[in-house]
Amino acid sequence: MTKKINLFANLKSDFASGLVVFLVALPLCLGIALASGAPLFAGIISGVVGGLVVGYLSQSHISVSGPAAGLTAIVLTAITDVGSFNAFLLAGLIAGAIQLILGFVKAGSISNYFPTNVIEGMLAGIGVIIFLKQIPHAFGYDPDHEGDFSFFQPDGENTFSEIFEMLNHVQPGAVIVTLVSLAILIAWTKVKFLKELKLVPAALIAVIVGILLNELFIQSGSFLAIGSEHLVGLPVPKSFAELTNIFVAPDFTAVTNSKVWIAGATIAIVASIETLLCIEAADRMDIQKRYTNTNVELKAQGVGNIISSLLGGLPMTSVVVRTSANNNAGAKSKMSAIIHGVLLLVSVLAIPTILNKIPLATLAAILLLIGYKLANPKILFHFWEKGKYQFIPFVATLVGVVFTDLLKGVALGIIISIIFVLKGNLKRAYNFRKEEYEDGDVIHIDLAQEVSFLNKAAIKSTLSEIPENSKVVINAQDTVYIAHDILDLIREFKSTRAIDENIKVKLKGFKKAYELENSDGFKNTVTVEQKYDAMKRKMVEVNNNKE
């Protein structure tokens, strides 16, 4: 039975965190829409629906949904392929319907197979990306739009070369705003009397001070004034007609276009995987360690994408950047995600002119701290102490996310984790030990509960290294399943090599179905034909040696 949640129980902390997420989400919504080749308001619509609809339907307490950077390349290509943005909206609607179906068939359970070290590596990698991507914005260099988390950028640079290019375009006013904003954000967590002002988010104070500083620079005619190209660039509707034109409907006549269906299926798969990854990450971040029903989450995302497409919005996923901002701001329930959606809607309609005065440098300061917290060096040392089998997939995922993208980085981490699991499986398929007796050593090979074909190489290697004239006990008393490959290997060893090299074999616990006879002592029960074959092999060896 699902426990009912009072959305208003933690309104004080949820409002503060919702406000922070709103400030982070606003430029990201615009930047992702710009990168996707879609109308700017399509990103805002997606953010509002992600907050209000998905925020309400989801069972996740801290995750926040909206347009995702991971979908920008897919959306950009799809709009070109299907011929128009309206036709693309139909693809988004189809994607939502597919996600809804995936939720009902319980496909969300796949998230249980994401290793913890890979999820943590993904979070750390995203933290590194956020931090590196915000450095140019913090210095007033903004050719790469907010929301671009790809290593190779549309402006021809990459994450690292952009930082070096930035050195030629430093904007002193932006640097001052960044430093002041960082000072406010850090002081809010360190200074005692400021820490008690929890109702007023530090991010809001930083934004207000950033706006006032820049207005002071502008009014005084100072060279420090930050130009409009370095401020939030939200379109401002000049009439009610312009406002209503923001909302566009899908082109249902494109339903016969196969490219629309291909785009819809692609978006559904990628968006679902990114959502499940983010939900796993959100549950890891949650201080109260609450777990999310991922099947319900897929249904919520499906409904959200259907509604967003009907209104003219971009497809959405659960997003790590917004979720991290939400968690760091102290969110207690999903009410914070809903509040962020409400603030997006109200502010865009009511105060777009004020929003357009926010320096990107201030928002960069907020994101710099979020990135640092996600990629805290302590996490690296934590996995180092856990050993190479935890550390290597963690680092591989981190590096993969930074130098490629989220999905490729996670795929790399999972592949390496699987290789380590298989390698561990090979070692754990049996227990190998020697016991010393007066009449010589006895080698014991105790098979594990399940011995699959994956263990063939290891067992084959072990059997080949058993010395001549030795005694071997192969124990299958604890096994539930042994693959035919392994049974054939043991059968061949007992009937051929053991006879040739005078190895005494004792089999214990083998089921009748295995068709391997258990022997009570160190005796090899062989047929006349087997003895004849053994003699022939020895004669051949002797002749070869003579030659």
Coordinates of C-alpha atoms in Angstrom, one line a residue:
M1 CA 0.0 0.0 0.0
T2 CA 1.4 3.4 -1.0
K3 CA 1.9 5.9 1.8
K4 CA 0.1 9.2 1.2
I5 CA 2.3 12.2 1.1
N6 CA 1.3 15.6 2.4
L7 CA 2.8 18.0 -0.3
F8 CA 2.5 21.0 2.0
A9 CA 4.2 19.4 5.0
N10 CA 7.6 20.9 4.2
L11 CA 6.5 24.0 2.3
K12 CA 9.1 26.3 3.8
S13 CA 12.1 24.3 2.6
D14 CA 10.4 23.1 -0.6
F15 CA 9.6 26.7 -1.7
A16 CA 13.2 27.8 -1.2
S17 CA 14.5 24.8 -3.2
G18 CA 11.9 25.3 -5.9
L19 CA 13.0 28.9 -6.3
V20 CA 16.6 27.8 -6.7
V21 CA 15.7 25.2 -9.3
F22 CA 13.6 27.8 -11.2
L23 CA 16.7 30.1 -11.4
V24 CA 18.8 27.2 -12.7
A25 CA 16.1 25.8 -15.0
L26 CA 15.3 29.1 -16.8
P27 CA 18.5 29.6 -18.8
L28 CA 18.8 25.8 -19.3
C29 CA 15.3 25.6 -20.9
L30 CA 16.2 28.4 -23.2
G31 CA 19.7 27.1 -24.1
I32 CA 18.4 23.6 -24.8
A33 CA 15.6 24.9 -27.0
L34 CA 18.2 27.0 -28.9
A35 CA 20.5 24.0 -29.4
S36 CA 17.6 21.9 -30.5
G37 CA 16.7 24.2 -33.3
A38 CA 13.2 24.7 -31.7
P39 CA 11.4 27.9 -30.7
L40 CA 12.7 29.2 -27.4
F41 CA 9.4 29.0 -25.7
A42 CA 9.3 25.3 -26.5
G43 CA 11.9 24.8 -23.8
I44 CA 9.9 26.9 -21.3
I45 CA 6.7 24.9 -22.0
S46 CA 8.6 21.6 -21.4
G47 CA 10.0 23.0 -18.1
V48 CA 6.6 24.0 -16.9
V49 CA 5.0 20.7 -17.8
G50 CA 7.9 18.9 -16.3
G51 CA 7.4 20.8 -13.0
L52 CA 3.6 20.8 -12.8
V53 CA 2.6 17.5 -14.5
V54 CA 5.5 15.1 -14.0
G55 CA 6.3 16.7 -10.6
Y56 CA 2.8 15.8 -9.4
L57 CA 2.5 12.3 -11.0
S58 CA 6.0 11.2 -10.1
Q59 CA 6.8 9.3 -6.9
S60 CA 10.3 10.7 -6.8
H61 CA 10.8 13.1 -3.9
I62 CA 13.6 15.2 -5.3
S63 CA 14.0 14.6 -9.1
V64 CA 13.0 17.5 -11.4
S65 CA 12.0 17.0 -15.1
G66 CA 12.4 19.3 -18.1
P67 CA 14.1 19.5 -21.5
A68 CA 17.3 17.5 -21.5
A69 CA 20.7 18.3 -23.0
G70 CA 21.0 14.6 -23.9
L71 CA 18.2 14.9 -26.4
T72 CA 19.3 18.1 -28.2
A73 CA 21.2 16.3 -31.0
I74 CA 18.3 13.9 -31.5
V75 CA 15.7 16.7 -31.6
L76 CA 17.8 18.8 -33.9
T77 CA 18.2 16.0 -36.4
A78 CA 14.6 14.9 -36.1
I79 CA 13.1 18.3 -36.8
T80 CA 15.2 18.4 -40.1
D81 CA 14.2 14.8 -41.0
V82 CA 10.5 15.1 -40.5
G83 CA 10.3 18.4 -42.3
S84 CA 8.8 20.8 -39.7
F85 CA 8.6 21.5 -35.9
N86 CA 4.8 20.7 -35.9
A87 CA 5.5 17.2 -37.4
F88 CA 8.2 16.8 -34.8
L89 CA 5.7 17.5 -32.0
L90 CA 3.8 14.4 -33.2
A91 CA 7.0 12.4 -32.8
G92 CA 7.2 13.7 -29.2
L93 CA 3.6 12.6 -28.6
I94 CA 4.4 9.1 -29.9
A95 CA 7.5 9.0 -27.6
G96 CA 5.2 9.8 -24.7
A97 CA 2.8 7.1 -25.6
I98 CA 5.6 4.6 -25.9
Q99 CA 6.9 5.6 -22.4
L100 CA 3.4 5.1 -21.0
I101 CA 3.4 1.6 -22.4
L102 CA 6.9 0.9 -21.0
G103 CA 5.6 1.9 -17.6
F104 CA 2.7 -0.4 -17.8
V105 CA 4.9 -3.4 -18.9
K106 CA 7.2 -2.6 -15.9
A107 CA 10.2 -1.8 -18.0
G108 CA 11.4 0.5 -15.3
S109 CA 12.8 -2.4 -13.4
I110 CA 15.9 -2.3 -15.6
S111 CA 17.2 0.5 -13.4
N112 CA 17.9 -2.1 -10.7
Y113 CA 20.8 -3.4 -12.8
F114 CA 22.7 -0.1 -12.9
P115 CA 25.7 -0.5 -10.6
T116 CA 26.1 2.0 -7.9
N117 CA 29.7 2.9 -8.8
V118 CA 28.5 3.7 -12.4
I119 CA 25.7 5.9 -11.1
E120 CA 28.2 7.7 -8.8
G121 CA 30.6 8.0 -11.7
M122 CA 27.9 9.5 -13.8
L123 CA 27.1 12.1 -11.2
A124 CA 30.7 13.0 -10.7
G125 CA 31.2 13.3 -14.5
I126 CA 28.2 15.6 -14.8
G127 CA 29.6 17.6 -11.9
V128 CA 32.9 18.0 -13.8
I129 CA 31.1 19.0 -16.9
I130 CA 28.9 21.6 -15.1
F131 CA 31.9 23.1 -13.4
L132 CA 34.1 23.3 -16.6
K133 CA 31.2 24.6 -18.8
Q134 CA 30.4 27.4 -16.4
I135 CA 33.9 28.8 -16.2
P136 CA 33.6 30.8 -19.5
H137 CA 30.1 32.1 -18.4
A138 CA 31.6 33.2 -15.1
F139 CA 34.2 35.3 -17.0
G140 CA 31.6 36.8 -19.4
Y141 CA 32.3 34.6 -22.4
D142 CA 29.0 33.2 -23.7
P143 CA 29.2 31.9 -27.3
D144 CA 28.3 28.4 -26.1
H145 CA 24.7 28.5 -24.8
E146 CA 23.7 27.4 -21.4
G147 CA 22.5 23.8 -21.3
D148 CA 25.2 22.5 -23.7
F149 CA 26.9 19.6 -21.9
S150 CA 28.5 17.9 -25.0
F151 CA 32.3 17.8 -25.2
F152 CA 32.4 19.1 -28.7
Q153 CA 30.5 22.4 -28.9
P154 CA 28.5 24.1 -31.7
D155 CA 30.9 27.0 -31.7
G156 CA 33.7 24.8 -32.9
E157 CA 35.5 24.5 -29.5
N158 CA 35.4 21.8 -26.9
T159 CA 35.0 21.9 -23.2
F160 CA 38.7 22.5 -22.5
S161 CA 39.6 24.7 -25.5
E162 CA 36.7 27.0 -24.7
I163 CA 38.4 27.8 -21.4
F164 CA 41.6 28.8 -23.1
E165 CA 39.7 30.9 -25.7
M166 CA 37.8 32.6 -22.9
L167 CA 41.1 34.1 -21.7
N168 CA 41.0 36.4 -24.7
H169 CA 37.5 37.6 -24.0
V170 CA 37.3 38.3 -20.2
Q171 CA 34.5 40.7 -19.2
P172 CA 35.6 42.4 -15.9
G173 CA 32.0 43.2 -14.9
A174 CA 31.0 39.6 -15.2
V175 CA 33.9 38.5 -13.1
I176 CA 32.9 40.9 -10.4
V177 CA 29.3 39.7 -10.4
T178 CA 30.6 36.1 -10.3
L179 CA 32.9 36.7 -7.3
V180 CA 30.2 38.6 -5.4
S181 CA 27.6 35.9 -6.2
L182 CA 30.0 33.2 -5.0
A183 CA 30.7 35.1 -1.8
I184 CA 27.0 35.3 -1.1
L185 CA 26.4 31.6 -1.8
I186 CA 29.3 30.4 0.3
A187 CA 28.6 32.9 3.2
W188 CA 25.0 31.6 3.3
T189 CA 26.3 28.2 4.3
K190 CA 29.2 29.3 6.6
V191 CA 28.0 32.4 8.5
K192 CA 25.8 31.5 11.5
F193 CA 23.2 34.2 11.3
L194 CA 22.8 33.8 7.6
K195 CA 22.4 30.0 7.9
E196 CA 19.3 30.7 10.0
L197 CA 17.6 32.7 7.1
K198 CA 16.6 29.4 5.4
L199 CA 13.4 30.9 4.0
V200 CA 15.4 33.2 1.8
P201 CA 17.5 31.2 -0.6
A202 CA 21.0 32.4 -1.1
A203 CA 20.6 32.0 -4.9
L204 CA 17.8 34.5 -4.9
I205 CA 19.9 37.0 -3.0
A206 CA 22.8 36.4 -5.4
V207 CA 20.5 37.0 -8.4
I208 CA 19.1 40.2 -7.0
V209 CA 22.5 41.6 -6.1
G210 CA 23.8 40.6 -9.6
I211 CA 21.0 42.5 -11.2
L212 CA 21.5 45.6 -9.0
L213 CA 25.3 45.5 -9.6
N214 CA 24.9 45.5 -13.3
E215 CA 22.2 48.2 -13.2
L216 CA 24.7 50.3 -11.2
F217 CA 27.4 49.7 -13.9
I218 CA 24.9 50.6 -16.7
Q219 CA 23.6 53.8 -15.0
S220 CA 27.1 55.0 -14.2
G221 CA 28.3 54.4 -17.7
S222 CA 31.0 52.2 -16.5
F223 CA 33.1 49.9 -18.7
L224 CA 32.0 47.1 -16.3
A225 CA 28.5 47.1 -17.6
I226 CA 27.4 43.7 -18.8
G227 CA 25.8 43.7 -22.3
S228 CA 22.5 42.1 -23.2
E229 CA 24.3 39.2 -24.9
H230 CA 25.6 38.1 -21.4
L231 CA 22.1 38.3 -19.8
V232 CA 19.2 35.8 -19.8
G233 CA 17.5 36.2 -23.2
L234 CA 13.8 35.3 -22.7
P235 CA 11.5 36.4 -25.6
V236 CA 9.0 39.0 -24.5
P237 CA 5.5 38.7 -26.1
K238 CA 4.3 42.2 -27.0
S239 CA 0.6 41.3 -27.4
F240 CA -1.9 38.7 -26.4
A241 CA -1.8 37.4 -30.0
E242 CA 1.9 36.8 -29.8
L243 CA 1.4 35.1 -26.5
T244 CA -1.2 32.7 -27.9
N245 CA 1.1 32.0 -30.9
I246 CA 3.6 30.4 -28.5
F247 CA 1.4 27.3 -28.3
V248 CA 1.5 25.2 -31.4
A249 CA -0.1 21.8 -32.1
P250 CA 1.3 18.6 -33.6
D251 CA 0.8 18.0 -37.3
F252 CA -1.4 14.9 -37.1
T253 CA -1.3 14.5 -40.9
A254 CA 2.4 13.4 -40.6
V255 CA 1.2 10.2 -38.9
T256 CA 1.9 8.3 -42.1
N257 CA 5.5 9.6 -42.2
S258 CA 7.8 6.7 -41.1
K259 CA 10.5 9.2 -40.0
V260 CA 8.1 10.6 -37.4
W261 CA 7.7 7.1 -35.9
I262 CA 11.4 6.4 -36.0
A263 CA 12.1 9.7 -34.2
G264 CA 9.3 9.0 -31.7
A265 CA 10.8 5.6 -30.8
T266 CA 14.3 7.0 -30.6
I267 CA 13.3 9.8 -28.2
A268 CA 11.2 7.3 -26.1
I269 CA 14.2 4.9 -25.7
V270 CA 16.8 7.6 -25.0
A271 CA 14.5 9.7 -22.7
S272 CA 13.5 6.6 -20.7
I273 CA 17.1 5.5 -20.2
E274 CA 18.2 9.0 -19.1
T275 CA 15.2 9.2 -16.8
L276 CA 15.9 5.9 -15.1
L277 CA 19.6 6.9 -14.7
C278 CA 18.6 10.2 -13.1
I279 CA 16.0 8.5 -10.8
E280 CA 18.7 6.1 -9.6
A281 CA 21.0 9.1 -9.0
A282 CA 18.3 11.0 -7.3
D283 CA 17.6 8.1 -4.9
R284 CA 21.3 8.0 -4.2
M285 CA 21.4 11.7 -3.4
D286 CA 18.2 11.6 -1.2
I287 CA 19.3 12.1 2.4
Q288 CA 16.2 10.2 3.6
K289 CA 17.1 7.2 1.3
R290 CA 13.6 6.9 -0.2
Y291 CA 13.2 4.8 -3.3
T292 CA 11.2 5.7 -6.4
N293 CA 8.9 3.3 -8.3
T294 CA 10.5 3.6 -11.7
N295 CA 7.5 2.1 -13.5
V296 CA 5.4 5.0 -12.2
E297 CA 8.1 7.4 -13.2
L298 CA 8.0 6.1 -16.8
K299 CA 4.2 6.6 -16.8
A300 CA 4.6 10.1 -15.5
Q301 CA 7.2 11.0 -18.1
G302 CA 5.0 9.5 -20.8
V303 CA 2.0 11.7 -19.7
G304 CA 4.3 14.7 -19.5
N305 CA 5.7 14.3 -23.0
I306 CA 2.2 13.8 -24.4
I307 CA 1.0 17.1 -22.8
S308 CA 4.2 19.0 -23.7
S309 CA 3.9 17.9 -27.3
L310 CA 0.3 18.9 -27.5
L311 CA 1.2 22.4 -26.2
G312 CA 4.2 22.8 -28.5
G313 CA 7.0 21.9 -26.0
L314 CA 10.2 19.9 -26.3
P315 CA 10.4 16.3 -25.0
M316 CA 11.6 15.9 -21.5
T317 CA 13.4 13.6 -19.0
S318 CA 14.3 13.7 -15.4
V319 CA 17.4 15.9 -15.4
V320 CA 20.5 15.5 -13.1
V321 CA 21.4 19.2 -13.1
R322 CA 18.0 20.4 -11.9
T323 CA 17.7 17.4 -9.5
S324 CA 21.2 18.2 -8.0
A325 CA 20.2 21.8 -7.5
N326 CA 17.0 20.7 -5.9
N327 CA 18.8 18.4 -3.5
N328 CA 21.5 20.9 -2.6
A329 CA 18.9 23.5 -1.9
G330 CA 17.3 21.2 0.7
A331 CA 14.2 19.9 -1.0
K332 CA 12.1 17.6 1.2
S333 CA 9.4 16.5 -1.2
K334 CA 8.2 16.7 -4.8
M335 CA 6.4 19.9 -4.0
S336 CA 9.7 21.7 -4.8
A337 CA 9.5 20.4 -8.4
I338 CA 5.9 21.6 -8.7
I339 CA 6.8 25.0 -7.3
H340 CA 9.6 25.4 -9.8
G341 CA 7.1 24.7 -12.6
V342 CA 4.7 27.3 -11.1
L343 CA 7.4 29.9 -10.9
L344 CA 8.5 29.3 -14.5
L345 CA 4.9 29.8 -15.7
V346 CA 4.1 32.9 -13.7
S347 CA 7.4 34.7 -14.1
V348 CA 7.6 34.1 -17.9
L349 CA 4.1 35.5 -18.3
A350 CA 4.3 38.3 -15.7
I351 CA 7.9 39.5 -15.4
P352 CA 9.9 38.5 -18.5
T353 CA 11.6 41.9 -18.6
I354 CA 13.0 41.5 -15.1
L355 CA 14.2 38.0 -15.9
N356 CA 16.1 39.4 -18.8
K357 CA 18.2 41.5 -16.5
I358 CA 19.7 38.4 -14.8
P359 CA 23.5 38.1 -15.6
L360 CA 24.5 34.7 -16.8
A361 CA 27.6 35.2 -14.5
T362 CA 25.3 35.0 -11.5
L363 CA 23.7 31.7 -12.7
A364 CA 27.2 30.4 -13.5
A365 CA 28.2 31.0 -9.8
I366 CA 25.2 28.9 -8.7
L367 CA 26.1 26.1 -11.1
L368 CA 29.8 26.2 -10.2
L369 CA 28.9 25.2 -6.7
I370 CA 26.5 22.5 -7.8
G371 CA 29.2 21.1 -10.1
Y372 CA 31.7 21.1 -7.3
K373 CA 29.4 19.3 -4.9
L374 CA 28.7 16.6 -7.4
A375 CA 32.4 16.1 -8.3
N376 CA 33.8 16.5 -4.8
P377 CA 37.3 14.9 -4.7
K378 CA 36.2 12.9 -1.6
I379 CA 34.1 10.7 -3.8
L380 CA 37.2 9.8 -5.8
F381 CA 39.0 8.7 -2.7
H382 CA 36.0 6.9 -1.4
F383 CA 35.9 4.6 -4.4
W384 CA 39.7 4.3 -4.4
E385 CA 39.5 2.8 -1.0
K386 CA 36.9 0.3 -2.2
G387 CA 39.4 -1.4 -4.5
K388 CA 40.0 -1.5 -8.3
Y389 CA 36.8 -3.4 -9.1
Q390 CA 34.8 -0.4 -7.8
F391 CA 37.2 2.3 -8.7
I392 CA 37.9 1.5 -12.4
P393 CA 34.2 1.5 -13.5
F394 CA 33.6 4.7 -11.5
V395 CA 36.5 6.5 -13.2
A396 CA 35.7 5.1 -16.6
T397 CA 32.1 6.4 -16.3
L398 CA 33.3 9.8 -15.1
V399 CA 35.8 10.2 -17.9
G400 CA 33.4 8.8 -20.5
V401 CA 30.6 11.3 -19.4
V402 CA 33.1 14.2 -19.6
F403 CA 34.6 13.4 -23.0
T404 CA 31.5 12.0 -24.8
D405 CA 28.0 12.2 -23.2
L406 CA 25.9 10.8 -20.4
L407 CA 24.7 7.6 -22.2
K408 CA 28.1 6.7 -23.7
G409 CA 29.9 7.3 -20.4
V410 CA 27.4 5.1 -18.5
A411 CA 27.5 2.4 -21.2
L412 CA 31.3 2.3 -20.9
G413 CA 31.1 2.0 -17.1
I414 CA 28.5 -0.8 -17.3
I415 CA 30.6 -2.7 -19.9
I416 CA 33.6 -2.6 -17.6
S417 CA 31.5 -3.6 -14.6
I418 CA 30.2 -6.6 -16.6
I419 CA 33.7 -7.6 -17.6
F420 CA 34.7 -7.5 -13.9
V421 CA 31.7 -9.5 -12.9
L422 CA 32.5 -12.2 -15.5
K423 CA 36.1 -12.2 -14.4
G424 CA 35.0 -12.6 -10.8
N425 CA 32.5 -15.3 -11.9
L426 CA 35.4 -17.3 -13.5
K427 CA 37.2 -17.2 -10.2
R428 CA 34.2 -18.0 -8.1
A429 CA 33.0 -21.0 -10.1
Y430 CA 35.0 -23.3 -7.9
N431 CA 37.2 -23.5 -4.9
F432 CA 40.7 -24.9 -5.4
R433 CA 42.8 -26.2 -2.5
K434 CA 45.4 -28.8 -1.6
E435 CA 45.5 -31.1 1.4
E436 CA 48.7 -32.7 2.4
Y437 CA 48.7 -36.4 3.5
E438 CA 51.4 -39.0 4.2
D439 CA 51.0 -40.6 0.8
G440 CA 50.9 -37.3 -1.1
D441 CA 48.8 -34.2 -1.8
V442 CA 45.1 -34.4 -2.6
I443 CA 43.8 -31.6 -4.8
H444 CA 40.2 -30.6 -4.0
I445 CA 38.0 -28.8 -6.6
D446 CA 34.7 -27.8 -5.0
L447 CA 32.3 -26.5 -7.7
A448 CA 30.0 -23.5 -6.9
Q449 CA 26.2 -23.5 -6.8
E450 CA 26.1 -22.5 -10.5
V451 CA 28.8 -23.3 -13.0
S452 CA 28.1 -21.9 -16.5
F453 CA 29.8 -22.0 -19.8
L454 CA 31.5 -18.7 -18.8
N455 CA 33.6 -20.7 -16.3
K456 CA 34.8 -23.2 -19.0
A457 CA 38.2 -21.4 -19.6
A458 CA 39.1 -21.2 -15.9
I459 CA 38.2 -24.8 -15.1
K460 CA 39.9 -26.0 -18.3
S461 CA 43.1 -24.2 -17.3
T462 CA 43.0 -25.6 -13.7
L463 CA 42.5 -29.2 -14.9
S464 CA 45.4 -28.8 -17.4
E465 CA 47.8 -27.7 -14.7
I466 CA 47.1 -30.7 -12.4
P467 CA 50.4 -32.6 -12.2
E468 CA 50.9 -36.3 -13.1
N469 CA 50.5 -39.0 -10.5
S470 CA 48.3 -36.8 -8.3
K471 CA 44.9 -37.3 -6.6
V472 CA 42.0 -35.0 -7.4
V473 CA 38.6 -34.7 -5.7
I474 CA 35.9 -32.9 -7.8
N475 CA 33.0 -32.1 -5.5
A476 CA 29.6 -31.1 -6.9
Q477 CA 27.6 -31.6 -3.7
D478 CA 26.6 -27.9 -3.5
T479 CA 25.8 -27.4 -7.2
V480 CA 22.4 -26.6 -8.6
Y481 CA 23.4 -26.3 -12.2
I482 CA 26.4 -27.3 -14.3
A483 CA 26.6 -26.5 -17.9
H484 CA 27.1 -29.3 -20.5
D485 CA 30.4 -27.7 -21.6
I486 CA 31.8 -28.2 -18.0
L487 CA 30.4 -31.7 -17.7
D488 CA 32.1 -32.7 -21.0
L489 CA 35.3 -31.1 -19.8
I490 CA 35.3 -33.2 -16.6
R491 CA 34.2 -36.3 -18.5
E492 CA 37.1 -35.9 -21.0
F493 CA 39.6 -35.2 -18.2
K494 CA 38.6 -38.3 -16.2
S495 CA 38.5 -40.7 -19.2
T496 CA 41.5 -39.4 -21.1
R497 CA 44.1 -37.3 -19.5
A498 CA 43.7 -38.8 -16.0
I499 CA 44.4 -42.2 -17.5
D500 CA 47.4 -41.0 -19.6
E501 CA 49.1 -39.3 -16.6
N502 CA 48.0 -41.6 -13.8
I503 CA 45.9 -39.0 -12.1
K504 CA 43.4 -40.6 -9.7
V505 CA 40.0 -38.9 -9.8
K506 CA 37.3 -39.0 -7.3
L507 CA 33.8 -37.5 -8.2
K508 CA 31.4 -36.5 -5.4
G509 CA 27.8 -35.2 -5.5
F510 CA 27.2 -35.4 -9.2
K511 CA 23.5 -35.8 -10.0
K512 CA 22.3 -38.7 -12.2
A513 CA 21.2 -36.2 -14.8
Y514 CA 24.8 -35.2 -15.3
E515 CA 25.6 -38.7 -16.5
L516 CA 28.9 -38.7 -14.6
E517 CA 29.4 -41.7 -12.3
N518 CA 30.4 -40.8 -8.7
S519 CA 33.4 -42.7 -7.5
D520 CA 33.9 -43.8 -3.9
G521 CA 37.7 -43.8 -4.1
F522 CA 40.6 -42.8 -6.2
K523 CA 39.7 -45.2 -9.0
N524 CA 39.1 -44.4 -12.7
T525 CA 36.4 -46.7 -14.0
V526 CA 37.3 -47.1 -17.7
T527 CA 36.2 -49.3 -20.5
V528 CA 38.4 -51.6 -22.6
E529 CA 38.1 -49.2 -25.5
Q530 CA 39.3 -46.3 -23.3
K531 CA 42.3 -48.4 -22.2
Y532 CA 43.1 -49.3 -25.8
D533 CA 42.9 -45.6 -26.8
A534 CA 45.2 -44.7 -24.0
M535 CA 47.7 -47.3 -25.0
K536 CA 47.6 -46.0 -28.7
R537 CA 48.3 -42.5 -27.5
K538 CA 51.3 -43.6 -25.5
M539 CA 52.7 -45.6 -28.4
V540 CA 52.3 -42.6 -30.7
E541 CA 54.1 -40.4 -28.1
V542 CA 57.0 -43.0 -27.9
N543 CA 57.3 -43.1 -31.7
N544 CA 57.3 -39.3 -31.9
N545 CA 60.1 -39.1 -29.3
K546 CA 62.2 -41.7 -31.2
E547 CA 61.9 -39.7 -34.4

